[in-house]
mmCIF file of C-alpha atoms and ligand atoms in Angstrom:
data_model
loop_
_atom_site.group_PDB
_atom_site.id
_atom_site.type_symbol
_atom_site.label_atom_id
_atom_site.label_comp_id
_atom_site.label_asym_id
_atom_site.label_seq_id
_atom_site.Cartn_x
_atom_site.Cartn_y
_atom_site.Cartn_z
ATOM 1 C CA UNK A 11 -237.747 -52.370 45.374
ATOM 2 C CA UNK A 12 -237.258 -55.736 43.757
ATOM 3 C CA UNK A 13 -238.884 -57.908 41.112
ATOM 4 C CA UNK A 14 -240.372 -61.151 42.425
ATOM 5 C CA UNK A 15 -241.590 -62.552 39.135
ATOM 6 C CA UNK A 16 -240.944 -61.836 35.475
ATOM 7 C CA UNK A 17 -243.074 -63.213 32.630
ATOM 8 C CA UNK A 18 -242.412 -62.657 28.974
ATOM 9 C CA UNK A 19 -244.476 -63.580 25.942
ATOM 10 C CA UNK A 20 -243.026 -63.207 22.449
ATOM 11 C CA UNK A 21 -240.317 -60.920 23.783
ATOM 12 C CA UNK A 22 -237.069 -61.273 21.751
ATOM 13 C CA UNK A 23 -236.159 -64.977 21.541
ATOM 14 C CA UNK A 24 -238.757 -66.101 24.109
ATOM 15 C CA UNK A 25 -242.155 -67.449 23.017
ATOM 16 C CA UNK A 26 -242.919 -67.664 26.736
ATOM 17 C CA UNK A 27 -240.844 -67.661 29.882
ATOM 18 C CA UNK A 28 -241.585 -67.375 33.610
ATOM 19 C CA UNK A 29 -238.836 -66.533 36.105
ATOM 20 C CA UNK A 30 -239.339 -66.222 39.864
ATOM 21 C CA UNK A 31 -236.773 -64.005 41.519
ATOM 22 C CA UNK A 32 -235.587 -63.379 45.056
ATOM 23 C CA UNK A 33 -234.008 -60.295 46.524
ATOM 24 C CA UNK A 34 -230.214 -60.387 46.653
ATOM 25 C CA UNK A 35 -227.989 -61.534 43.832
ATOM 26 C CA UNK A 36 -229.210 -63.611 40.897
ATOM 27 C CA UNK A 37 -226.885 -64.621 38.096
ATOM 28 C CA UNK A 38 -228.024 -65.769 34.654
ATOM 29 C CA UNK A 39 -225.306 -67.922 33.169
ATOM 30 C CA UNK A 40 -225.130 -69.554 29.767
ATOM 31 C CA UNK A 41 -223.351 -69.610 26.417
ATOM 32 C CA UNK A 42 -223.517 -66.715 23.951
ATOM 33 C CA UNK A 43 -226.767 -66.008 22.193
ATOM 34 C CA UNK A 44 -228.992 -67.995 24.561
ATOM 35 C CA UNK A 45 -231.184 -65.172 25.827
ATOM 36 C CA UNK A 46 -229.510 -63.818 28.987
ATOM 37 C CA UNK A 47 -229.456 -60.204 27.917
ATOM 38 C CA UNK A 48 -232.985 -60.566 26.523
ATOM 39 C CA UNK A 49 -234.222 -61.267 30.071
ATOM 40 C CA UNK A 50 -232.630 -58.274 31.719
ATOM 41 C CA UNK A 51 -233.460 -56.063 28.749
ATOM 42 C CA UNK A 52 -237.117 -56.766 29.543
ATOM 43 C CA UNK A 53 -236.634 -55.608 33.151
ATOM 44 C CA UNK A 54 -234.914 -52.469 31.885
ATOM 45 C CA UNK A 55 -237.797 -51.853 29.488
ATOM 46 C CA UNK A 56 -240.266 -51.697 32.373
ATOM 47 C CA UNK A 57 -238.089 -49.049 34.013
ATOM 48 C CA UNK A 58 -237.424 -46.820 30.999
ATOM 49 C CA UNK A 59 -239.935 -47.843 28.281
ATOM 50 C CA UNK A 60 -236.937 -48.406 26.066
ATOM 51 C CA UNK A 61 -234.153 -50.867 25.405
ATOM 52 C CA UNK A 62 -230.505 -50.233 26.213
ATOM 53 C CA UNK A 63 -229.622 -51.954 22.933
ATOM 54 C CA UNK A 64 -231.995 -50.656 20.264
ATOM 55 C CA UNK A 65 -233.879 -47.423 19.745
ATOM 56 C CA UNK A 66 -237.110 -48.906 18.383
ATOM 57 C CA UNK A 67 -239.444 -51.595 19.736
ATOM 58 C CA UNK A 68 -239.615 -53.759 16.612
ATOM 59 C CA UNK A 69 -236.565 -55.950 17.409
ATOM 60 C CA UNK A 70 -238.005 -56.649 20.870
ATOM 61 C CA UNK A 71 -240.955 -58.539 19.439
ATOM 62 C CA UNK A 72 -240.189 -62.153 18.628
ATOM 63 C CA UNK A 73 -239.650 -62.630 14.921
ATOM 64 C CA UNK A 74 -242.959 -63.698 13.419
ATOM 65 C CA UNK A 75 -245.082 -62.499 16.360
ATOM 66 C CA UNK A 76 -247.030 -59.239 16.221
ATOM 67 C CA UNK A 77 -246.791 -58.098 19.811
ATOM 68 C CA UNK A 78 -244.742 -58.789 22.925
ATOM 69 C CA UNK A 79 -245.783 -58.798 26.576
ATOM 70 C CA UNK A 80 -243.537 -57.993 29.521
ATOM 71 C CA UNK A 81 -245.048 -58.484 32.941
ATOM 72 C CA UNK A 82 -243.444 -58.156 36.370
ATOM 73 C CA UNK A 83 -244.566 -58.610 39.929
ATOM 74 C CA UNK A 84 -242.809 -55.975 41.985
ATOM 75 C CA UNK A 85 -242.369 -55.631 45.725
ATOM 76 C CA UNK A 86 -241.602 -52.369 47.447
ATOM 77 C CA UNK A 87 -241.614 -52.726 51.214
ATOM 78 C CA UNK A 88 -244.990 -54.329 51.977
ATOM 79 C CA UNK A 89 -246.511 -53.306 48.701
ATOM 80 C CA UNK A 90 -246.954 -55.683 45.756
ATOM 81 C CA UNK A 91 -247.719 -54.419 42.273
ATOM 82 C CA UNK A 92 -248.160 -56.145 38.957
ATOM 83 C CA UNK A 93 -247.082 -54.151 35.919
ATOM 84 C CA UNK A 94 -247.718 -55.192 32.380
ATOM 85 C CA UNK A 95 -246.672 -53.703 29.056
ATOM 86 C CA UNK A 96 -247.793 -54.803 25.641
ATOM 87 C CA UNK A 97 -245.412 -53.766 22.861
ATOM 88 C CA UNK A 98 -247.128 -53.133 19.542
ATOM 89 C CA UNK A 99 -244.556 -51.891 17.041
ATOM 90 C CA UNK A 100 -246.080 -49.352 14.704
ATOM 91 C CA UNK A 101 -249.086 -48.903 17.001
ATOM 92 C CA UNK A 102 -249.537 -47.555 20.508
ATOM 93 C CA UNK A 103 -248.174 -49.705 23.312
ATOM 94 C CA UNK A 104 -250.550 -50.614 26.110
ATOM 95 C CA UNK A 105 -250.061 -50.827 29.854
ATOM 96 C CA UNK A 106 -251.858 -52.142 32.900
ATOM 97 C CA UNK A 107 -251.183 -51.959 36.623
ATOM 98 C CA UNK A 108 -252.598 -54.678 38.899
ATOM 99 C CA UNK A 109 -254.693 -56.102 36.047
ATOM 100 C CA UNK A 110 -256.925 -53.045 36.172
ATOM 101 C CA UNK A 111 -258.035 -51.210 33.077
ATOM 102 C CA UNK A 112 -255.518 -49.594 30.825
ATOM 103 C CA UNK A 113 -253.213 -46.798 31.810
ATOM 104 C CA UNK A 114 -250.774 -44.871 29.658
ATOM 105 C CA UNK A 115 -247.432 -46.679 29.353
ATOM 106 C CA UNK A 116 -245.686 -43.780 31.054
ATOM 107 C CA UNK A 117 -247.916 -44.273 34.116
ATOM 108 C CA UNK A 118 -245.948 -47.440 34.928
ATOM 109 C CA UNK A 119 -242.691 -45.492 35.217
ATOM 110 C CA UNK A 120 -241.391 -45.456 38.753
ATOM 111 C CA UNK A 121 -242.773 -48.890 39.702
ATOM 112 C CA UNK A 122 -239.704 -50.708 38.401
ATOM 113 C CA UNK A 123 -236.489 -48.763 38.799
ATOM 114 C CA UNK A 124 -233.187 -50.041 37.487
ATOM 115 C CA UNK A 125 -229.621 -48.988 37.136
ATOM 116 C CA UNK A 126 -228.215 -50.971 34.269
ATOM 117 C CA UNK A 127 -224.528 -51.537 33.569
ATOM 118 C CA UNK A 128 -223.758 -52.888 30.102
ATOM 119 C CA UNK A 129 -220.982 -52.955 27.519
ATOM 120 C CA UNK A 130 -223.040 -50.355 25.601
ATOM 121 C CA UNK A 131 -222.244 -47.869 28.412
ATOM 122 C CA UNK A 132 -218.871 -47.167 26.860
ATOM 123 C CA UNK A 133 -220.833 -44.959 24.453
ATOM 124 C CA UNK A 134 -221.679 -42.680 27.393
ATOM 125 C CA UNK A 135 -218.058 -41.625 27.395
ATOM 126 C CA UNK A 136 -217.010 -42.150 23.781
ATOM 127 C CA UNK A 137 -220.260 -41.573 21.932
ATOM 128 C CA UNK A 138 -222.297 -38.621 20.700
ATOM 129 C CA UNK A 139 -223.926 -36.045 23.005
ATOM 130 C CA UNK A 140 -227.267 -37.818 22.468
ATOM 131 C CA UNK A 141 -226.017 -40.754 24.566
ATOM 132 C CA UNK A 142 -225.274 -38.467 27.497
ATOM 133 C CA UNK A 143 -228.567 -36.604 27.150
ATOM 134 C CA UNK A 144 -230.401 -39.912 27.242
ATOM 135 C CA UNK A 145 -228.446 -40.921 30.348
ATOM 136 C CA UNK A 146 -229.437 -37.697 32.103
ATOM 137 C CA UNK A 147 -233.056 -37.824 30.998
ATOM 138 C CA UNK A 148 -233.563 -41.451 32.008
ATOM 139 C CA UNK A 149 -232.156 -40.691 35.424
ATOM 140 C CA UNK A 150 -234.319 -37.599 35.757
ATOM 141 C CA UNK A 151 -237.331 -39.778 35.020
ATOM 142 C CA UNK A 152 -236.232 -42.403 37.539
ATOM 143 C CA UNK A 153 -235.956 -39.659 40.186
ATOM 144 C CA UNK A 154 -239.223 -38.090 39.228
ATOM 145 C CA UNK A 155 -241.528 -40.114 36.941
ATOM 146 C CA UNK A 156 -243.659 -37.061 36.056
ATOM 147 C CA UNK A 157 -240.663 -35.837 34.016
ATOM 148 C CA UNK A 158 -241.623 -38.418 31.380
ATOM 149 C CA UNK A 159 -244.504 -36.087 30.532
ATOM 150 C CA UNK A 160 -242.209 -33.076 30.338
ATOM 151 C CA UNK A 161 -239.816 -34.968 28.050
ATOM 152 C CA UNK A 162 -242.568 -35.974 25.681
ATOM 153 C CA UNK A 163 -244.021 -32.446 25.695
ATOM 154 C CA UNK A 164 -240.603 -31.116 24.781
ATOM 155 C CA UNK A 165 -240.210 -33.601 21.933
ATOM 156 C CA UNK A 166 -243.642 -32.678 20.591
ATOM 157 C CA UNK A 167 -243.055 -28.914 20.754
ATOM 158 C CA UNK A 168 -239.641 -29.311 19.147
ATOM 159 C CA UNK A 169 -241.072 -31.380 16.318
ATOM 160 C CA UNK A 170 -243.805 -28.860 15.619
ATOM 161 C CA UNK A 171 -241.415 -25.925 15.767
ATOM 162 C CA UNK A 172 -239.054 -27.721 13.377
ATOM 163 C CA UNK A 173 -241.908 -28.368 10.957
ATOM 164 C CA UNK A 174 -242.723 -24.666 10.996
ATOM 165 C CA UNK A 175 -239.079 -23.684 10.472
ATOM 166 C CA UNK A 176 -238.655 -26.193 7.689
ATOM 167 C CA UNK A 177 -241.626 -24.881 5.758
ATOM 168 C CA UNK A 178 -240.333 -21.337 6.311
ATOM 169 C CA UNK A 179 -236.914 -22.350 4.972
ATOM 170 C CA UNK A 180 -238.498 -23.974 1.913
ATOM 171 C CA UNK A 181 -240.739 -20.970 1.287
ATOM 172 C CA UNK A 182 -237.752 -18.642 1.487
ATOM 173 C CA UNK A 183 -235.808 -20.655 -1.055
ATOM 174 C CA UNK A 184 -238.702 -20.849 -3.481
ATOM 175 C CA UNK A 185 -239.898 -17.308 -2.966
ATOM 176 C CA UNK A 186 -243.186 -18.450 -1.432
ATOM 177 C CA UNK A 187 -245.179 -17.103 1.468
ATOM 178 C CA UNK A 188 -242.944 -15.794 4.247
ATOM 179 C CA UNK A 189 -243.234 -17.019 7.801
ATOM 180 C CA UNK A 190 -245.645 -15.382 10.179
ATOM 181 C CA UNK A 191 -243.179 -14.349 12.880
ATOM 182 C CA UNK A 192 -245.801 -14.032 15.600
ATOM 183 C CA UNK A 193 -246.523 -17.779 15.199
ATOM 184 C CA UNK A 194 -242.844 -18.503 15.684
ATOM 185 C CA UNK A 195 -242.827 -16.297 18.794
ATOM 186 C CA UNK A 196 -245.516 -18.483 20.308
ATOM 187 C CA UNK A 197 -243.509 -21.643 19.579
ATOM 188 C CA UNK A 198 -240.408 -20.021 21.088
ATOM 189 C CA UNK A 199 -242.347 -19.512 24.293
ATOM 190 C CA UNK A 200 -243.603 -23.107 24.358
ATOM 191 C CA UNK A 201 -240.133 -24.466 23.689
ATOM 192 C CA UNK A 202 -238.507 -22.228 26.302
ATOM 193 C CA UNK A 203 -241.137 -23.026 28.937
ATOM 194 C CA UNK A 204 -240.860 -26.826 28.645
ATOM 195 C CA UNK A 205 -237.152 -26.634 27.865
ATOM 196 C CA UNK A 206 -236.486 -24.622 31.032
ATOM 197 C CA UNK A 207 -238.205 -27.254 33.136
ATOM 198 C CA UNK A 208 -236.100 -30.016 31.599
ATOM 199 C CA UNK A 209 -232.937 -27.949 31.922
ATOM 200 C CA UNK A 210 -233.544 -27.137 35.574
ATOM 201 C CA UNK A 211 -233.852 -30.851 36.311
ATOM 202 C CA UNK A 212 -230.730 -31.714 34.329
ATOM 203 C CA UNK A 213 -228.657 -29.057 36.095
ATOM 204 C CA UNK A 214 -229.873 -30.202 39.483
ATOM 205 C CA UNK A 215 -229.069 -33.802 38.555
ATOM 206 C CA UNK A 216 -225.550 -32.986 37.338
ATOM 207 C CA UNK A 217 -224.827 -31.078 40.563
ATOM 208 C CA UNK A 218 -226.034 -34.029 42.668
ATOM 209 C CA UNK A 219 -224.207 -36.605 40.566
ATOM 210 C CA UNK A 220 -220.849 -34.804 40.496
ATOM 211 C CA UNK A 221 -219.527 -35.714 43.976
ATOM 212 C CA UNK A 222 -220.938 -39.245 43.717
ATOM 213 C CA UNK A 223 -219.287 -39.889 40.341
ATOM 214 C CA UNK A 224 -215.962 -38.598 41.634
ATOM 215 C CA UNK A 225 -216.199 -40.857 44.691
ATOM 216 C CA UNK A 226 -217.170 -43.886 42.575
ATOM 217 C CA UNK A 227 -214.273 -43.329 40.167
ATOM 218 C CA UNK A 228 -211.882 -43.112 43.099
ATOM 219 C CA UNK A 229 -213.217 -46.420 44.420
ATOM 220 C CA UNK A 230 -212.832 -48.152 41.049
ATOM 221 C CA UNK A 231 -209.532 -46.611 39.995
ATOM 222 C CA UNK A 232 -207.833 -45.060 43.047
ATOM 223 C CA UNK A 233 -205.789 -41.955 42.270
ATOM 224 C CA UNK A 234 -207.023 -41.832 38.675
ATOM 225 C CA UNK A 235 -209.364 -38.840 38.936
ATOM 226 C CA UNK A 236 -210.676 -36.364 39.641
ATOM 227 C CA UNK A 237 -213.855 -36.713 37.674
ATOM 228 C CA UNK A 238 -215.700 -33.508 36.760
ATOM 229 C CA UNK A 239 -219.096 -33.265 35.113
ATOM 230 C CA UNK A 240 -219.836 -30.013 33.266
ATOM 231 C CA UNK A 241 -223.184 -29.329 31.696
ATOM 232 C CA UNK A 242 -222.729 -27.574 28.344
ATOM 233 C CA UNK A 243 -225.904 -25.754 27.317
ATOM 234 C CA UNK A 244 -226.514 -24.704 23.727
ATOM 235 C CA UNK A 245 -228.093 -21.506 25.103
ATOM 236 C CA UNK A 246 -225.170 -19.753 26.795
ATOM 237 C CA UNK A 247 -225.532 -18.406 30.338
ATOM 238 C CA UNK A 248 -225.304 -19.162 34.012
ATOM 239 C CA UNK A 249 -229.017 -19.431 34.816
ATOM 240 C CA UNK A 250 -230.203 -22.080 37.272
ATOM 241 C CA UNK A 251 -233.783 -21.307 38.199
ATOM 242 C CA UNK A 252 -236.614 -22.143 35.835
ATOM 243 C CA UNK A 253 -237.515 -18.483 35.324
ATOM 244 C CA UNK A 254 -233.937 -17.502 34.475
ATOM 245 C CA UNK A 255 -233.486 -20.539 32.231
ATOM 246 C CA UNK A 256 -236.650 -19.533 30.395
ATOM 247 C CA UNK A 257 -235.244 -16.048 29.751
ATOM 248 C CA UNK A 258 -231.912 -17.517 28.741
ATOM 249 C CA UNK A 259 -233.575 -19.797 26.189
ATOM 250 C CA UNK A 260 -235.766 -17.009 24.822
ATOM 251 C CA UNK A 261 -232.674 -14.811 24.363
ATOM 252 C CA UNK A 262 -230.727 -17.599 22.650
ATOM 253 C CA UNK A 263 -233.649 -18.378 20.332
ATOM 254 C CA UNK A 264 -233.872 -14.713 19.363
ATOM 255 C CA UNK A 265 -230.144 -14.684 18.729
ATOM 256 C CA UNK A 266 -230.221 -17.696 16.432
ATOM 257 C CA UNK A 267 -233.554 -16.982 14.741
ATOM 258 C CA UNK A 268 -232.076 -15.837 11.432
ATOM 259 C CA UNK A 269 -229.907 -18.920 11.204
ATOM 260 C CA UNK A 270 -232.774 -21.183 12.223
ATOM 261 C CA UNK A 271 -235.003 -19.812 9.477
ATOM 262 C CA UNK A 272 -232.201 -20.328 6.953
ATOM 263 C CA UNK A 273 -231.547 -23.896 8.047
ATOM 264 C CA UNK A 274 -235.085 -24.865 8.942
ATOM 265 C CA UNK A 275 -234.228 -26.469 12.283
ATOM 266 C CA UNK A 276 -234.163 -25.579 15.989
ATOM 267 C CA UNK A 277 -230.548 -24.896 16.949
ATOM 268 C CA UNK A 278 -230.950 -24.056 20.643
ATOM 269 C CA UNK A 279 -232.429 -26.016 23.534
ATOM 270 C CA UNK A 280 -231.875 -29.080 25.710
ATOM 271 C CA UNK A 281 -231.880 -31.317 22.603
ATOM 272 C CA UNK A 282 -228.601 -29.667 21.515
ATOM 273 C CA UNK A 283 -226.831 -29.695 24.881
ATOM 274 C CA UNK A 284 -223.991 -31.917 26.043
ATOM 275 C CA UNK A 285 -222.487 -33.125 29.257
ATOM 276 C CA UNK A 286 -218.724 -32.720 29.273
ATOM 277 C CA UNK A 287 -217.036 -35.558 31.170
ATOM 278 C CA UNK A 288 -213.609 -34.578 32.371
ATOM 279 C CA UNK A 289 -210.936 -36.840 33.779
ATOM 280 C CA UNK A 290 -208.219 -34.786 35.430
ATOM 281 C CA UNK A 291 -207.864 -31.688 33.280
ATOM 282 C CA UNK A 292 -208.881 -33.357 30.022
ATOM 283 C CA UNK A 293 -212.143 -34.397 28.418
ATOM 284 C CA UNK A 294 -212.551 -38.161 28.736
ATOM 285 C CA UNK A 295 -213.829 -38.358 25.161
ATOM 286 C CA UNK A 296 -210.880 -38.390 22.799
ATOM 287 C CA UNK A 297 -208.287 -38.517 25.593
ATOM 288 C CA UNK A 298 -209.069 -41.259 28.122
ATOM 289 C CA UNK A 299 -207.760 -44.784 27.547
ATOM 290 C CA UNK A 300 -210.137 -47.666 26.948
ATOM 291 C CA UNK A 301 -209.871 -48.836 30.567
ATOM 292 C CA UNK A 302 -210.301 -45.310 31.909
ATOM 293 C CA UNK A 303 -213.364 -44.804 29.735
ATOM 294 C CA UNK A 304 -214.833 -48.031 31.075
ATOM 295 C CA UNK A 305 -214.191 -47.004 34.661
ATOM 296 C CA UNK A 306 -215.791 -43.646 33.918
ATOM 297 C CA UNK A 307 -218.938 -45.245 32.528
ATOM 298 C CA UNK A 308 -219.144 -47.575 35.535
ATOM 299 C CA UNK A 309 -218.633 -44.616 37.883
ATOM 300 C CA UNK A 310 -221.572 -42.806 36.264
ATOM 301 C CA UNK A 311 -223.782 -45.845 36.816
ATOM 302 C CA UNK A 312 -222.604 -46.324 40.399
ATOM 303 C CA UNK A 313 -223.248 -42.653 41.070
ATOM 304 C CA UNK A 314 -226.773 -43.069 39.640
ATOM 305 C CA UNK A 315 -227.332 -45.965 42.006
ATOM 306 C CA UNK A 316 -226.063 -44.001 45.023
ATOM 307 C CA UNK A 317 -228.259 -41.063 44.125
ATOM 308 C CA UNK A 318 -231.485 -43.052 43.693
ATOM 309 C CA UNK A 319 -230.784 -45.002 46.869
ATOM 310 C CA UNK A 320 -230.058 -41.857 48.875
ATOM 311 C CA UNK A 321 -233.377 -40.450 47.686
ATOM 312 C CA UNK A 322 -235.215 -43.499 48.945
ATOM 313 C CA UNK A 323 -235.729 -45.251 45.605
ATOM 314 C CA UNK A 324 -233.504 -48.311 45.860
ATOM 315 C CA UNK A 325 -233.337 -49.573 42.261
ATOM 316 C CA UNK A 326 -232.615 -53.048 40.915
ATOM 317 C CA UNK A 327 -228.993 -53.258 39.826
ATOM 318 C CA UNK A 328 -228.550 -54.972 36.507
ATOM 319 C CA UNK A 329 -225.077 -55.932 35.301
ATOM 320 C CA UNK A 330 -225.046 -57.299 31.779
ATOM 321 C CA UNK A 331 -221.780 -58.978 30.902
ATOM 322 C CA UNK A 332 -219.650 -56.361 32.587
ATOM 323 C CA UNK A 333 -217.302 -58.495 34.624
ATOM 324 C CA UNK A 334 -215.685 -60.192 31.631
ATOM 325 C CA UNK A 335 -214.635 -56.736 30.394
ATOM 326 C CA UNK A 336 -212.803 -55.732 33.572
ATOM 327 C CA UNK A 337 -209.403 -56.548 34.990
ATOM 328 C CA UNK A 338 -209.292 -58.529 38.245
ATOM 329 C CA UNK A 339 -208.934 -55.522 40.521
ATOM 330 C CA UNK A 340 -211.763 -53.470 39.104
ATOM 331 C CA UNK A 341 -213.929 -56.571 38.888
ATOM 332 C CA UNK A 342 -213.570 -57.148 42.630
ATOM 333 C CA UNK A 343 -214.143 -53.503 43.475
ATOM 334 C CA UNK A 344 -217.273 -53.239 41.363
ATOM 335 C CA UNK A 345 -218.605 -56.496 42.809
ATOM 336 C CA UNK A 346 -218.056 -55.261 46.376
ATOM 337 C CA UNK A 347 -219.813 -51.997 45.623
ATOM 338 C CA UNK A 348 -222.928 -53.585 44.152
ATOM 339 C CA UNK A 349 -223.151 -56.670 46.393
ATOM 340 C CA UNK A 350 -225.258 -55.014 49.147
ATOM 341 C CA UNK A 351 -227.963 -53.960 46.651
ATOM 342 C CA UNK A 352 -231.535 -55.033 47.448
ATOM 343 C CA UNK A 353 -231.626 -56.932 44.156
ATOM 344 C CA UNK A 354 -228.742 -57.487 41.774
ATOM 345 C CA UNK A 355 -229.216 -59.239 38.439
ATOM 346 C CA UNK A 356 -226.063 -60.361 36.683
ATOM 347 C CA UNK A 357 -225.456 -62.058 33.339
ATOM 348 C CA UNK A 358 -222.290 -63.945 32.435
ATOM 349 C CA UNK A 359 -221.267 -66.492 29.833
ATOM 350 C CA UNK A 360 -219.440 -68.685 32.361
ATOM 351 C CA UNK A 361 -219.621 -69.134 36.135
ATOM 352 C CA UNK A 362 -216.061 -67.924 36.594
ATOM 353 C CA UNK A 363 -217.005 -64.473 35.309
ATOM 354 C CA UNK A 364 -219.265 -63.946 38.333
ATOM 355 C CA UNK A 365 -217.120 -62.666 41.226
ATOM 356 C CA UNK A 366 -217.233 -64.657 44.478
ATOM 357 C CA UNK A 367 -218.737 -61.823 46.517
ATOM 358 C CA UNK A 368 -221.745 -62.082 44.241
ATOM 359 C CA UNK A 369 -222.618 -65.610 45.298
ATOM 360 C CA UNK A 370 -226.383 -65.993 45.157
ATOM 361 C CA UNK A 371 -229.055 -67.643 43.076
ATOM 362 C CA UNK A 372 -228.018 -69.035 39.684
ATOM 363 C CA UNK A 373 -230.094 -69.674 36.613
ATOM 364 C CA UNK A 374 -228.816 -71.593 33.625
ATOM 365 C CA UNK A 375 -229.974 -70.029 30.366
ATOM 366 C CA UNK A 376 -229.900 -72.257 27.341
ATOM 367 C CA UNK A 377 -232.011 -72.587 24.214
ATOM 368 C CA UNK A 378 -234.808 -70.462 25.584
ATOM 369 C CA UNK A 379 -234.978 -72.323 28.907
ATOM 370 C CA UNK A 380 -234.257 -70.450 32.129
ATOM 371 C CA UNK A 381 -233.731 -72.946 34.926
ATOM 372 C CA UNK A 382 -232.655 -72.533 38.511
ATOM 373 C CA UNK A 383 -229.247 -74.178 38.848
HETATM 374 N N1 ATP B 16 -236.943 -60.329 17.898
HETATM 375 C C1 ATP B 16 -236.320 -61.519 18.014
HETATM 376 N N2 ATP B 16 -236.939 -62.655 17.656
HETATM 377 C C2 ATP B 16 -236.319 -63.855 17.774
HETATM 378 N N3 ATP B 16 -235.088 -64.006 18.264
HETATM 379 C C3 ATP B 16 -234.417 -62.911 18.628
HETATM 380 C C4 ATP B 16 -234.981 -61.614 18.532
HETATM 381 N N4 ATP B 16 -234.095 -60.708 18.972
HETATM 382 C C5 ATP B 16 -233.004 -61.400 19.319
HETATM 383 N N5 ATP B 16 -233.181 -62.740 19.121
HETATM 384 C C6 ATP B 16 -232.225 -63.801 19.390
HETATM 385 O O1 ATP B 16 -231.832 -63.739 20.738
HETATM 386 C C7 ATP B 16 -230.485 -64.176 20.830
HETATM 387 C C8 ATP B 16 -229.654 -63.210 21.624
HETATM 388 O O2 ATP B 16 -230.051 -63.259 22.915
HETATM 389 P P1 ATP B 16 -229.218 -62.462 24.005
HETATM 390 O O3 ATP B 16 -228.706 -61.203 23.469
HETATM 391 O O4 ATP B 16 -230.059 -62.448 25.198
HETATM 392 O O5 ATP B 16 -227.992 -63.451 24.176
HETATM 393 P P2 ATP B 16 -227.020 -63.603 25.418
HETATM 394 O O6 ATP B 16 -227.347 -64.883 26.098
HETATM 395 O O7 ATP B 16 -227.033 -62.374 26.222
HETATM 396 O O8 ATP B 16 -225.636 -63.777 24.646
HETATM 397 P P3 ATP B 16 -224.191 -63.130 24.912
HETATM 398 O O9 ATP B 16 -223.546 -64.010 25.926
HETATM 399 O O10 ATP B 16 -223.538 -63.269 23.580
HETATM 400 O O11 ATP B 16 -224.369 -61.739 25.335
HETATM 401 C C9 ATP B 16 -229.901 -64.231 19.456
HETATM 402 O O12 ATP B 16 -229.690 -65.577 19.110
HETATM 403 C C10 ATP B 16 -230.949 -63.594 18.599
HETATM 404 O O13 ATP B 16 -231.033 -64.216 17.361
HETATM 405 MG MG1 MG B 17 -225.730 -60.779 26.404
#
C-alpha cells in the first residue's frame, strides 16, 4: 500500500499542511526543527495509533489547539481509502473511514501499515523490556489488526486484577477484610485466557522473525552475527499452543499468588516478558558496541518489513534521520535494501545525507512549509 495524500490540522508544529505523495522514494529535507519528523510521525500514528517519540497524545496537538486531525488517502492495489483520526487528549479519540460515520480508532488499523526506522530504535536493543514488548505487539497488530482488541483486553484485565491485588495487599497490612480468593481465581482465568492468545502470537512472530533478522544483520554487517532472538516468558515453560500457554500461565499465577498478594501487583504474564537479543553468544544489551546495536535495531526493522511483505501486506517504509547515523558502507547497504519498497519516506537535514540509490521526489521542509523541490 502507499499514501497518496496526507493532511494535518493542528498536528505538532503544523496549523495546516497538505502533502501529495507518489509511490517510490520521497525525501523530506530541511534544517533541524522544521517539522520533518512531525510529518512522518503522523503517518506512523495512523499505522499504530501511537507516536514513536512520545507515549501520550498531548504533545502531538499543536500548542494552544485543543485537538489535532491526521487524514490520509491510501491506495492499496485498485482500492482507495480515506482514513481520518481526531486526537483529543484527555478525551476519546475519534476516527472515520471514507468520511462515513464514526468508527472506533482501532478499526482504522491495517489500512496504513508502516515500518519505521528512527534513532529511537536504539532503545530496542539497549532499552528496557517494555521497548521490545512494544516492538513485538505493534508488529503483531500490523500482521493481524484484530490483535489490537486482544491487547486492549489484556491491558484492561491486568489493570483490574492489579486493583484487586492492591486492595488485598492494603487490607492485609491494615488487618482489614481479606481477599475473596474465588474472585481472584476468576481474574486469573481471564488474564491467562487473553494472555495466552497474546503469547501465542508473540511466539509465532519471534519464530518467523528469527531467520529474517539474522539474514538482515548479515546483509548490513557481513560476518558480524549470528543474530538469535529468544523469547523470555515470565511464566516458565515450553508451551506453544494457546491451550498449553493457558495452563502454563495458570500454573505460574498459582505459584506466585502469595507473593502477588504481598506486593499487590501481577508478577506473571506477557506484560512481564522480554525478548532476549543475542549477537554471537552474548546478549546485545550490555555487550554489543554502539554500531553493532544500531545494526541490530536496523536488522529488526528490515526483518519486520520482509515479514509483512512476504505476508502480502507491503508497508510504507519510513526512515527518519537514519542515514546520518550510519557509516558509508552500512548507509549504502540499507539504502539498497529499502530502495525497491512500494513507498519509502525519508527525512534528512541535508541532501547529501540521502543516498544516491534513493533518488526520488524531494520536498523542502522549512518554517512549516512543505514544498516540492
Ligand atoms: N505540540 C506542538 N506544538 C507546536 N510545535 C511543536 C509541537 N511539538 C513539536 N513542535 C515543534 O516542532 C519542531 C520539531 O519538529 P520536528 O521534530 O519535525 O523537526 P525536524 O525537522 O525533524 O528536525 P531534526 O532535523 O532536528 O530532526 C520543534 O521546533 C518543536 O518546537
Ligand atoms: Mg527529525
